[in-house]
Amino acid sequence: MKIFRSFYPDEYKDSTYVIDFQEYYNRGYRGILFDVDNTLVPHGAPEDERVIKLFKHLKEIGFKTCLISNNKEYRVKPFADKLGTKYIYDAHKPSKKSYNKAFDVLGTDKDETMFVGDQIFTDVFGANRVNMYTILVKPIHPKEEIQIVLKRYLEKIVLWTYRRELRKSNK
């Protein structure tokens, strides 16, 4: 349905941790924006060995990274500091302002920067509004705040139409 297309990701993956980031670097991407909760770690969880290893790998490849979160600074800053990455807190996603700010922070533009997040109506929609490449990942953990749980029901409708259109286009 055309009405949902602004919410469609460019790709949908099972996890951030199955993405072949080297492939994207080879395709010309140089910056990656990440959501934090349920994209990199379970909601509210501290950094873990898996995310630390991922960010080390991304730096070795040559990526510039930035966390872009609607959370407050007390949640995002310590997380970003442990990963050695830039961050934007209280981002008001899906507002375009923080995505554009992230390009300035990284020194990249929208055509060489991608976004990885777990929510359609904030992460993907916001990144699509600035015309950047988006990867939606499945949430790491089902325990979420009530307002997110409610949005997940609407996301299921969008994902159903997204998958249906993908199947039609692959015939």
Short mmCIF file of N, CA and C in Angstrom, two decimals:
data_model
loop_
_atom_site.label_atom_id
_atom_site.label_comp_id
_atom_site.label_asym_id
_atom_site.label_seq_id
_atom_site.Cartn_x
_atom_site.Cartn_y
_atom_site.Cartn_z
N MET A 1 0.84 -1.18 0.00
CA MET A 1 0.00 0.00 0.00
C MET A 1 0.89 1.24 0.00
N LYS A 2 0.58 2.14 -0.89
CA LYS A 2 1.39 3.35 -1.00
C LYS A 2 1.44 4.15 0.28
N ILE A 3 0.38 4.13 1.05
CA ILE A 3 0.31 4.92 2.27
C ILE A 3 1.40 4.51 3.28
N PHE A 4 1.83 3.26 3.23
CA PHE A 4 2.81 2.76 4.19
C PHE A 4 4.26 2.89 3.73
N ARG A 5 4.49 3.22 2.47
CA ARG A 5 5.85 3.17 1.92
C ARG A 5 6.86 4.05 2.66
N SER A 6 6.43 5.15 3.23
CA SER A 6 7.37 6.00 3.95
C SER A 6 7.86 5.34 5.25
N PHE A 7 7.22 4.23 5.62
CA PHE A 7 7.62 3.49 6.82
C PHE A 7 8.44 2.25 6.48
N TYR A 8 8.59 1.93 5.21
CA TYR A 8 9.30 0.72 4.81
C TYR A 8 10.81 0.91 4.92
N PRO A 9 11.49 -0.06 5.51
CA PRO A 9 12.96 -0.01 5.51
C PRO A 9 13.49 -0.46 4.15
N ASP A 10 14.75 -0.17 3.89
CA ASP A 10 15.38 -0.71 2.69
C ASP A 10 15.65 -2.20 2.86
N GLU A 11 15.92 -2.59 4.09
CA GLU A 11 16.14 -4.01 4.41
C GLU A 11 15.58 -4.30 5.79
N TYR A 12 15.26 -5.57 6.00
CA TYR A 12 14.76 -6.02 7.31
C TYR A 12 15.57 -7.24 7.70
N LYS A 13 16.25 -7.16 8.83
CA LYS A 13 17.15 -8.23 9.29
C LYS A 13 16.71 -8.76 10.64
N ASP A 14 17.14 -9.97 10.95
CA ASP A 14 16.81 -10.59 12.23
C ASP A 14 17.50 -9.90 13.40
N SER A 15 18.67 -9.31 13.16
CA SER A 15 19.45 -8.72 14.25
C SER A 15 20.51 -7.79 13.67
N THR A 16 20.91 -6.82 14.46
CA THR A 16 22.05 -5.98 14.11
C THR A 16 23.29 -6.84 13.91
N TYR A 17 23.36 -7.91 14.68
CA TYR A 17 24.57 -8.73 14.73
C TYR A 17 24.70 -9.73 13.58
N VAL A 18 23.75 -9.73 12.65
CA VAL A 18 23.88 -10.57 11.45
C VAL A 18 24.19 -9.73 10.21
N ILE A 19 24.26 -8.43 10.37
CA ILE A 19 24.53 -7.54 9.23
C ILE A 19 26.00 -7.64 8.84
N ASP A 20 26.25 -7.82 7.55
CA ASP A 20 27.62 -7.86 7.02
C ASP A 20 28.05 -6.42 6.73
N PHE A 21 28.58 -5.74 7.74
CA PHE A 21 28.94 -4.33 7.60
C PHE A 21 30.07 -4.12 6.60
N GLN A 22 30.94 -5.09 6.44
CA GLN A 22 32.01 -4.96 5.44
C GLN A 22 31.42 -4.78 4.05
N GLU A 23 30.34 -5.49 3.76
CA GLU A 23 29.66 -5.36 2.46
C GLU A 23 29.19 -3.92 2.23
N TYR A 24 28.65 -3.30 3.26
CA TYR A 24 28.17 -1.92 3.12
C TYR A 24 29.33 -0.94 2.95
N TYR A 25 30.42 -1.20 3.64
CA TYR A 25 31.60 -0.36 3.46
C TYR A 25 32.10 -0.47 2.01
N ASN A 26 32.10 -1.69 1.50
CA ASN A 26 32.52 -1.91 0.11
C ASN A 26 31.58 -1.21 -0.88
N ARG A 27 30.33 -1.02 -0.50
CA ARG A 27 29.35 -0.33 -1.34
C ARG A 27 29.43 1.19 -1.22
N GLY A 28 30.32 1.69 -0.34
CA GLY A 28 30.52 3.13 -0.24
C GLY A 28 29.99 3.80 1.01
N TYR A 29 29.37 3.04 1.89
CA TYR A 29 28.90 3.63 3.14
C TYR A 29 30.08 3.87 4.07
N ARG A 30 30.06 5.03 4.75
CA ARG A 30 31.16 5.38 5.64
C ARG A 30 30.68 5.73 7.05
N GLY A 31 29.38 5.96 7.21
CA GLY A 31 28.82 6.29 8.50
C GLY A 31 27.63 5.41 8.82
N ILE A 32 27.47 5.10 10.10
CA ILE A 32 26.31 4.32 10.54
C ILE A 32 25.71 4.99 11.77
N LEU A 33 24.42 5.24 11.71
CA LEU A 33 23.67 5.73 12.86
C LEU A 33 22.94 4.54 13.46
N PHE A 34 23.00 4.41 14.77
CA PHE A 34 22.34 3.31 15.46
C PHE A 34 21.38 3.83 16.52
N ASP A 35 20.23 3.21 16.61
CA ASP A 35 19.39 3.33 17.79
C ASP A 35 20.07 2.48 18.86
N VAL A 36 19.70 2.64 20.12
CA VAL A 36 20.34 1.89 21.21
C VAL A 36 19.46 0.75 21.69
N ASP A 37 18.36 1.10 22.37
CA ASP A 37 17.54 0.09 23.03
C ASP A 37 16.81 -0.82 22.04
N ASN A 38 17.00 -2.10 22.24
CA ASN A 38 16.43 -3.18 21.45
C ASN A 38 16.99 -3.26 20.03
N THR A 39 17.98 -2.42 19.73
CA THR A 39 18.74 -2.52 18.49
C THR A 39 20.12 -3.09 18.78
N LEU A 40 20.77 -2.54 19.81
CA LEU A 40 22.12 -2.98 20.20
C LEU A 40 22.11 -3.84 21.46
N VAL A 41 21.24 -3.52 22.39
CA VAL A 41 21.10 -4.26 23.65
C VAL A 41 19.62 -4.27 24.03
N PRO A 42 19.20 -5.16 24.94
CA PRO A 42 17.82 -5.10 25.42
C PRO A 42 17.51 -3.74 26.03
N HIS A 43 16.24 -3.38 26.04
CA HIS A 43 15.81 -2.07 26.53
C HIS A 43 16.36 -1.80 27.93
N GLY A 44 17.09 -0.69 28.07
CA GLY A 44 17.62 -0.26 29.36
C GLY A 44 18.89 -0.96 29.82
N ALA A 45 19.37 -1.94 29.05
CA ALA A 45 20.55 -2.70 29.46
C ALA A 45 21.83 -1.92 29.18
N PRO A 46 22.88 -2.19 29.96
CA PRO A 46 24.18 -1.57 29.68
C PRO A 46 24.84 -2.24 28.47
N GLU A 47 25.92 -1.65 28.02
CA GLU A 47 26.68 -2.26 26.92
C GLU A 47 27.16 -3.65 27.36
N ASP A 48 27.28 -4.54 26.39
CA ASP A 48 27.79 -5.88 26.69
C ASP A 48 28.94 -6.20 25.75
N GLU A 49 29.54 -7.35 25.92
CA GLU A 49 30.71 -7.73 25.11
C GLU A 49 30.39 -7.75 23.62
N ARG A 50 29.17 -8.18 23.28
CA ARG A 50 28.79 -8.28 21.87
C ARG A 50 28.80 -6.92 21.20
N VAL A 51 28.23 -5.90 21.83
CA VAL A 51 28.19 -4.57 21.22
C VAL A 51 29.56 -3.92 21.23
N ILE A 52 30.34 -4.16 22.27
CA ILE A 52 31.71 -3.63 22.31
C ILE A 52 32.53 -4.22 21.16
N LYS A 53 32.40 -5.51 20.95
CA LYS A 53 33.11 -6.18 19.86
C LYS A 53 32.65 -5.66 18.49
N LEU A 54 31.34 -5.42 18.35
CA LEU A 54 30.81 -4.89 17.09
C LEU A 54 31.40 -3.52 16.78
N PHE A 55 31.41 -2.62 17.75
CA PHE A 55 31.92 -1.27 17.49
C PHE A 55 33.42 -1.26 17.24
N LYS A 56 34.13 -2.15 17.87
CA LYS A 56 35.56 -2.29 17.59
C LYS A 56 35.76 -2.73 16.13
N HIS A 57 34.95 -3.69 15.71
CA HIS A 57 35.01 -4.20 14.33
C HIS A 57 34.66 -3.08 13.33
N LEU A 58 33.63 -2.31 13.63
CA LEU A 58 33.24 -1.22 12.73
C LEU A 58 34.35 -0.20 12.57
N LYS A 59 35.05 0.11 13.65
CA LYS A 59 36.18 1.04 13.58
C LYS A 59 37.31 0.46 12.75
N GLU A 60 37.56 -0.85 12.91
CA GLU A 60 38.60 -1.51 12.11
C GLU A 60 38.28 -1.46 10.63
N ILE A 61 37.01 -1.60 10.29
CA ILE A 61 36.59 -1.51 8.88
C ILE A 61 36.83 -0.10 8.35
N GLY A 62 36.58 0.90 9.21
CA GLY A 62 36.74 2.30 8.79
C GLY A 62 35.48 3.13 8.95
N PHE A 63 34.45 2.58 9.58
CA PHE A 63 33.20 3.31 9.76
C PHE A 63 33.30 4.37 10.85
N LYS A 64 32.57 5.45 10.63
CA LYS A 64 32.29 6.43 11.67
C LYS A 64 30.91 6.07 12.19
N THR A 65 30.73 6.12 13.51
CA THR A 65 29.45 5.72 14.09
C THR A 65 28.90 6.79 15.01
N CYS A 66 27.58 6.75 15.17
CA CYS A 66 26.90 7.69 16.05
C CYS A 66 25.62 7.02 16.56
N LEU A 67 25.39 7.11 17.85
CA LEU A 67 24.13 6.66 18.43
C LEU A 67 23.15 7.82 18.34
N ILE A 68 21.94 7.52 17.91
CA ILE A 68 20.90 8.56 17.83
C ILE A 68 19.68 7.99 18.56
N SER A 69 19.38 8.59 19.71
CA SER A 69 18.39 8.01 20.61
C SER A 69 17.43 9.06 21.13
N ASN A 70 16.21 8.63 21.37
CA ASN A 70 15.22 9.51 22.01
C ASN A 70 15.39 9.51 23.53
N ASN A 71 16.30 8.70 24.04
CA ASN A 71 16.56 8.65 25.48
C ASN A 71 17.26 9.92 25.96
N LYS A 72 17.30 10.06 27.27
CA LYS A 72 17.98 11.18 27.90
C LYS A 72 19.50 10.93 27.91
N GLU A 73 20.26 12.00 28.12
CA GLU A 73 21.71 11.90 28.07
C GLU A 73 22.27 10.92 29.10
N TYR A 74 21.66 10.84 30.28
CA TYR A 74 22.18 9.94 31.31
C TYR A 74 22.14 8.48 30.87
N ARG A 75 21.29 8.14 29.89
CA ARG A 75 21.25 6.78 29.34
C ARG A 75 22.25 6.62 28.20
N VAL A 76 22.32 7.60 27.32
CA VAL A 76 23.07 7.47 26.07
C VAL A 76 24.56 7.75 26.23
N LYS A 77 24.93 8.77 26.98
CA LYS A 77 26.34 9.17 27.09
C LYS A 77 27.24 8.05 27.64
N PRO A 78 26.91 7.43 28.77
CA PRO A 78 27.80 6.37 29.27
C PRO A 78 27.92 5.20 28.30
N PHE A 79 26.83 4.90 27.63
CA PHE A 79 26.81 3.82 26.65
C PHE A 79 27.76 4.17 25.50
N ALA A 80 27.61 5.38 24.96
CA ALA A 80 28.46 5.84 23.86
C ALA A 80 29.92 5.91 24.27
N ASP A 81 30.17 6.39 25.49
CA ASP A 81 31.55 6.50 25.98
C ASP A 81 32.23 5.13 26.02
N LYS A 82 31.51 4.12 26.47
CA LYS A 82 32.07 2.76 26.54
C LYS A 82 32.39 2.21 25.15
N LEU A 83 31.61 2.65 24.15
CA LEU A 83 31.82 2.19 22.78
C LEU A 83 32.78 3.08 22.00
N GLY A 84 33.12 4.22 22.57
CA GLY A 84 34.00 5.16 21.87
C GLY A 84 33.34 5.74 20.64
N THR A 85 32.07 6.08 20.76
CA THR A 85 31.35 6.60 19.60
C THR A 85 30.66 7.93 19.94
N LYS A 86 30.29 8.65 18.93
CA LYS A 86 29.54 9.90 19.09
C LYS A 86 28.10 9.55 19.43
N TYR A 87 27.35 10.55 19.90
CA TYR A 87 25.95 10.28 20.22
C TYR A 87 25.12 11.55 20.14
N ILE A 88 23.84 11.34 19.92
CA ILE A 88 22.84 12.40 19.98
C ILE A 88 21.72 11.84 20.85
N TYR A 89 21.40 12.56 21.91
CA TYR A 89 20.34 12.12 22.82
C TYR A 89 19.13 13.02 22.64
N ASP A 90 18.00 12.59 23.18
CA ASP A 90 16.76 13.36 23.10
C ASP A 90 16.52 13.81 21.65
N ALA A 91 16.66 12.85 20.75
CA ALA A 91 16.69 13.14 19.31
C ALA A 91 15.34 13.50 18.70
N HIS A 92 14.28 13.21 19.38
CA HIS A 92 12.93 13.49 18.87
C HIS A 92 12.66 12.80 17.54
N LYS A 93 13.23 11.58 17.39
CA LYS A 93 12.92 10.82 16.18
C LYS A 93 11.41 10.62 16.11
N PRO A 94 10.80 10.82 15.00
CA PRO A 94 11.33 10.84 13.63
C PRO A 94 11.65 12.22 13.06
N SER A 95 11.85 13.22 13.89
CA SER A 95 12.23 14.54 13.40
C SER A 95 13.51 14.45 12.55
N LYS A 96 13.54 15.19 11.46
CA LYS A 96 14.71 15.18 10.57
C LYS A 96 15.92 15.87 11.18
N LYS A 97 15.69 16.76 12.13
CA LYS A 97 16.76 17.60 12.68
C LYS A 97 17.94 16.79 13.22
N SER A 98 17.68 15.76 14.01
CA SER A 98 18.77 14.99 14.61
C SER A 98 19.50 14.12 13.59
N TYR A 99 18.81 13.66 12.59
CA TYR A 99 19.49 12.89 11.54
C TYR A 99 20.46 13.80 10.79
N ASN A 100 19.99 15.00 10.46
CA ASN A 100 20.87 15.96 9.78
C ASN A 100 22.04 16.37 10.68
N LYS A 101 21.78 16.53 11.97
CA LYS A 101 22.85 16.85 12.91
C LYS A 101 23.89 15.73 12.93
N ALA A 102 23.42 14.49 12.86
CA ALA A 102 24.34 13.34 12.88
C ALA A 102 25.27 13.36 11.67
N PHE A 103 24.78 13.79 10.51
CA PHE A 103 25.67 13.90 9.35
C PHE A 103 26.80 14.88 9.63
N ASP A 104 26.45 15.99 10.26
CA ASP A 104 27.47 16.99 10.63
C ASP A 104 28.45 16.42 11.64
N VAL A 105 27.94 15.71 12.64
CA VAL A 105 28.78 15.12 13.69
C VAL A 105 29.77 14.13 13.09
N LEU A 106 29.30 13.33 12.14
CA LEU A 106 30.16 12.31 11.52
C LEU A 106 31.02 12.86 10.38
N GLY A 107 30.57 13.96 9.77
CA GLY A 107 31.27 14.46 8.59
C GLY A 107 30.95 13.63 7.36
N THR A 108 29.74 13.08 7.33
CA THR A 108 29.28 12.29 6.18
C THR A 108 28.00 12.92 5.65
N ASP A 109 27.54 12.42 4.50
CA ASP A 109 26.25 12.88 3.99
C ASP A 109 25.27 11.70 3.94
N LYS A 110 24.04 11.98 3.58
CA LYS A 110 22.99 10.97 3.63
C LYS A 110 23.26 9.80 2.68
N ASP A 111 23.98 10.04 1.60
CA ASP A 111 24.22 8.98 0.63
C ASP A 111 25.31 8.01 1.05
N GLU A 112 26.11 8.37 2.05
CA GLU A 112 27.16 7.47 2.53
C GLU A 112 26.95 7.06 3.98
N THR A 113 25.73 7.31 4.48
CA THR A 113 25.40 6.99 5.86
C THR A 113 24.15 6.12 5.88
N MET A 114 24.15 5.13 6.76
CA MET A 114 22.99 4.26 6.89
C MET A 114 22.49 4.29 8.32
N PHE A 115 21.24 3.85 8.50
CA PHE A 115 20.65 3.83 9.83
C PHE A 115 20.21 2.41 10.17
N VAL A 116 20.47 1.99 11.41
CA VAL A 116 20.04 0.69 11.90
C VAL A 116 19.22 0.91 13.17
N GLY A 117 17.97 0.43 13.15
CA GLY A 117 17.10 0.59 14.30
C GLY A 117 16.01 -0.45 14.33
N ASP A 118 15.28 -0.51 15.44
CA ASP A 118 14.27 -1.55 15.63
C ASP A 118 12.83 -1.05 15.55
N GLN A 119 12.61 0.24 15.38
CA GLN A 119 11.24 0.75 15.35
C GLN A 119 10.93 1.44 14.03
N ILE A 120 9.77 1.12 13.50
CA ILE A 120 9.35 1.66 12.21
C ILE A 120 8.97 3.14 12.31
N PHE A 121 8.16 3.49 13.32
CA PHE A 121 7.58 4.82 13.36
C PHE A 121 8.52 5.90 13.87
N THR A 122 9.62 5.52 14.45
CA THR A 122 10.63 6.51 14.88
C THR A 122 11.88 6.36 14.03
N ASP A 123 12.55 5.22 14.14
CA ASP A 123 13.84 5.00 13.49
C ASP A 123 13.75 5.05 11.97
N VAL A 124 12.97 4.14 11.40
CA VAL A 124 12.90 4.02 9.94
C VAL A 124 12.23 5.23 9.31
N PHE A 125 11.10 5.63 9.84
CA PHE A 125 10.39 6.78 9.28
C PHE A 125 11.27 8.04 9.30
N GLY A 126 11.95 8.28 10.42
CA GLY A 126 12.83 9.45 10.50
C GLY A 126 13.96 9.40 9.49
N ALA A 127 14.61 8.24 9.38
CA ALA A 127 15.71 8.09 8.42
C ALA A 127 15.20 8.21 6.98
N ASN A 128 14.03 7.67 6.72
CA ASN A 128 13.44 7.79 5.37
C ASN A 128 13.12 9.24 5.04
N ARG A 129 12.77 10.01 6.03
CA ARG A 129 12.44 11.42 5.80
C ARG A 129 13.64 12.22 5.31
N VAL A 130 14.87 11.77 5.62
CA VAL A 130 16.07 12.44 5.11
C VAL A 130 16.70 11.65 3.97
N ASN A 131 15.96 10.65 3.48
CA ASN A 131 16.37 9.85 2.31
C ASN A 131 17.68 9.10 2.50
N MET A 132 17.86 8.51 3.67
CA MET A 132 19.05 7.69 3.88
C MET A 132 18.68 6.21 3.87
N TYR A 133 19.67 5.37 3.75
CA TYR A 133 19.48 3.92 3.70
C TYR A 133 19.11 3.42 5.09
N THR A 134 18.08 2.57 5.17
CA THR A 134 17.59 2.10 6.47
C THR A 134 17.59 0.58 6.55
N ILE A 135 18.01 0.09 7.70
CA ILE A 135 17.90 -1.33 8.01
C ILE A 135 17.10 -1.44 9.31
N LEU A 136 15.96 -2.10 9.21
CA LEU A 136 15.14 -2.39 10.38
C LEU A 136 15.58 -3.75 10.90
N VAL A 137 15.78 -3.84 12.21
CA VAL A 137 16.11 -5.12 12.84
C VAL A 137 15.00 -5.50 13.81
N LYS A 138 14.86 -6.80 14.02
CA LYS A 138 13.88 -7.26 14.99
C LYS A 138 14.35 -6.85 16.39
N PRO A 139 13.41 -6.48 17.26
CA PRO A 139 13.80 -6.11 18.62
C PRO A 139 14.51 -7.26 19.32
N ILE A 140 15.53 -6.93 20.10
CA ILE A 140 16.31 -7.94 20.81
C ILE A 140 15.48 -8.64 21.87
N HIS A 141 14.66 -7.89 22.58
CA HIS A 141 13.93 -8.45 23.72
C HIS A 141 12.48 -7.94 23.72
N PRO A 142 11.52 -8.79 24.07
CA PRO A 142 10.11 -8.36 24.03
C PRO A 142 9.70 -7.40 25.14
N LYS A 143 10.47 -7.29 26.21
CA LYS A 143 10.09 -6.40 27.32
C LYS A 143 10.37 -4.95 26.91
N GLU A 144 9.29 -4.18 26.81
CA GLU A 144 9.41 -2.79 26.38
C GLU A 144 8.41 -1.92 27.15
N GLU A 145 8.59 -0.61 27.05
CA GLU A 145 7.66 0.32 27.67
C GLU A 145 6.31 0.22 26.96
N ILE A 146 5.23 0.53 27.67
CA ILE A 146 3.88 0.33 27.16
C ILE A 146 3.62 1.08 25.84
N GLN A 147 4.15 2.31 25.70
CA GLN A 147 3.89 3.05 24.47
C GLN A 147 4.54 2.37 23.27
N ILE A 148 5.66 1.68 23.49
CA ILE A 148 6.32 0.96 22.40
C ILE A 148 5.55 -0.32 22.08
N VAL A 149 5.07 -0.99 23.11
CA VAL A 149 4.28 -2.21 22.91
C VAL A 149 3.06 -1.90 22.04
N LEU A 150 2.39 -0.79 22.32
CA LEU A 150 1.22 -0.41 21.53
C LEU A 150 1.59 -0.14 20.07
N LYS A 151 2.74 0.54 19.86
CA LYS A 151 3.18 0.82 18.48
C LYS A 151 3.53 -0.46 17.73
N ARG A 152 3.99 -1.48 18.44
CA ARG A 152 4.36 -2.75 17.79
C ARG A 152 3.17 -3.39 17.08
N TYR A 153 1.96 -3.19 17.61
CA TYR A 153 0.78 -3.73 16.94
C TYR A 153 0.58 -3.07 15.58
N LEU A 154 0.77 -1.77 15.53
CA LEU A 154 0.65 -1.06 14.25
C LEU A 154 1.80 -1.43 13.31
N GLU A 155 2.99 -1.64 13.89
CA GLU A 155 4.13 -2.04 13.07
C GLU A 155 3.86 -3.36 12.36
N LYS A 156 3.16 -4.27 13.01
CA LYS A 156 2.85 -5.57 12.39
C LYS A 156 2.07 -5.39 11.10
N ILE A 157 1.18 -4.42 11.07
CA ILE A 157 0.40 -4.15 9.86
C ILE A 157 1.32 -3.64 8.75
N VAL A 158 2.19 -2.70 9.10
CA VAL A 158 3.12 -2.15 8.11
C VAL A 158 4.05 -3.25 7.60
N LEU A 159 4.58 -4.07 8.49
CA LEU A 159 5.49 -5.15 8.08
C LEU A 159 4.78 -6.18 7.21
N TRP A 160 3.53 -6.42 7.47
CA TRP A 160 2.76 -7.36 6.65
C TRP A 160 2.67 -6.83 5.21
N THR A 161 2.35 -5.54 5.06
CA THR A 161 2.26 -4.98 3.70
C THR A 161 3.63 -4.90 3.05
N TYR A 162 4.66 -4.59 3.84
CA TYR A 162 6.04 -4.55 3.34
C TYR A 162 6.44 -5.91 2.76
N ARG A 163 6.22 -6.97 3.53
CA ARG A 163 6.58 -8.31 3.06
C ARG A 163 5.76 -8.72 1.84
N ARG A 164 4.49 -8.36 1.83
CA ARG A 164 3.63 -8.68 0.68
C ARG A 164 4.14 -8.00 -0.58
N GLU A 165 4.52 -6.72 -0.46
CA GLU A 165 5.05 -6.02 -1.63
C GLU A 165 6.40 -6.60 -2.07
N LEU A 166 7.21 -7.01 -1.12
CA LEU A 166 8.49 -7.65 -1.48
C LEU A 166 8.27 -8.94 -2.26
N ARG A 167 7.32 -9.74 -1.79
CA ARG A 167 7.02 -11.01 -2.50
C ARG A 167 6.52 -10.73 -3.91
N LYS A 168 5.66 -9.73 -4.06
CA LYS A 168 5.12 -9.38 -5.39
C LYS A 168 6.25 -8.92 -6.32
N SER A 169 7.17 -8.12 -5.79
CA SER A 169 8.23 -7.58 -6.64
C SER A 169 9.30 -8.63 -6.97
N ASN A 170 9.37 -9.70 -6.20
CA ASN A 170 10.34 -10.76 -6.46
C ASN A 170 9.79 -11.85 -7.37
N LYS A 171 8.55 -11.71 -7.82
CA LYS A 171 7.94 -12.72 -8.73
C LYS A 171 8.36 -12.49 -10.15
#
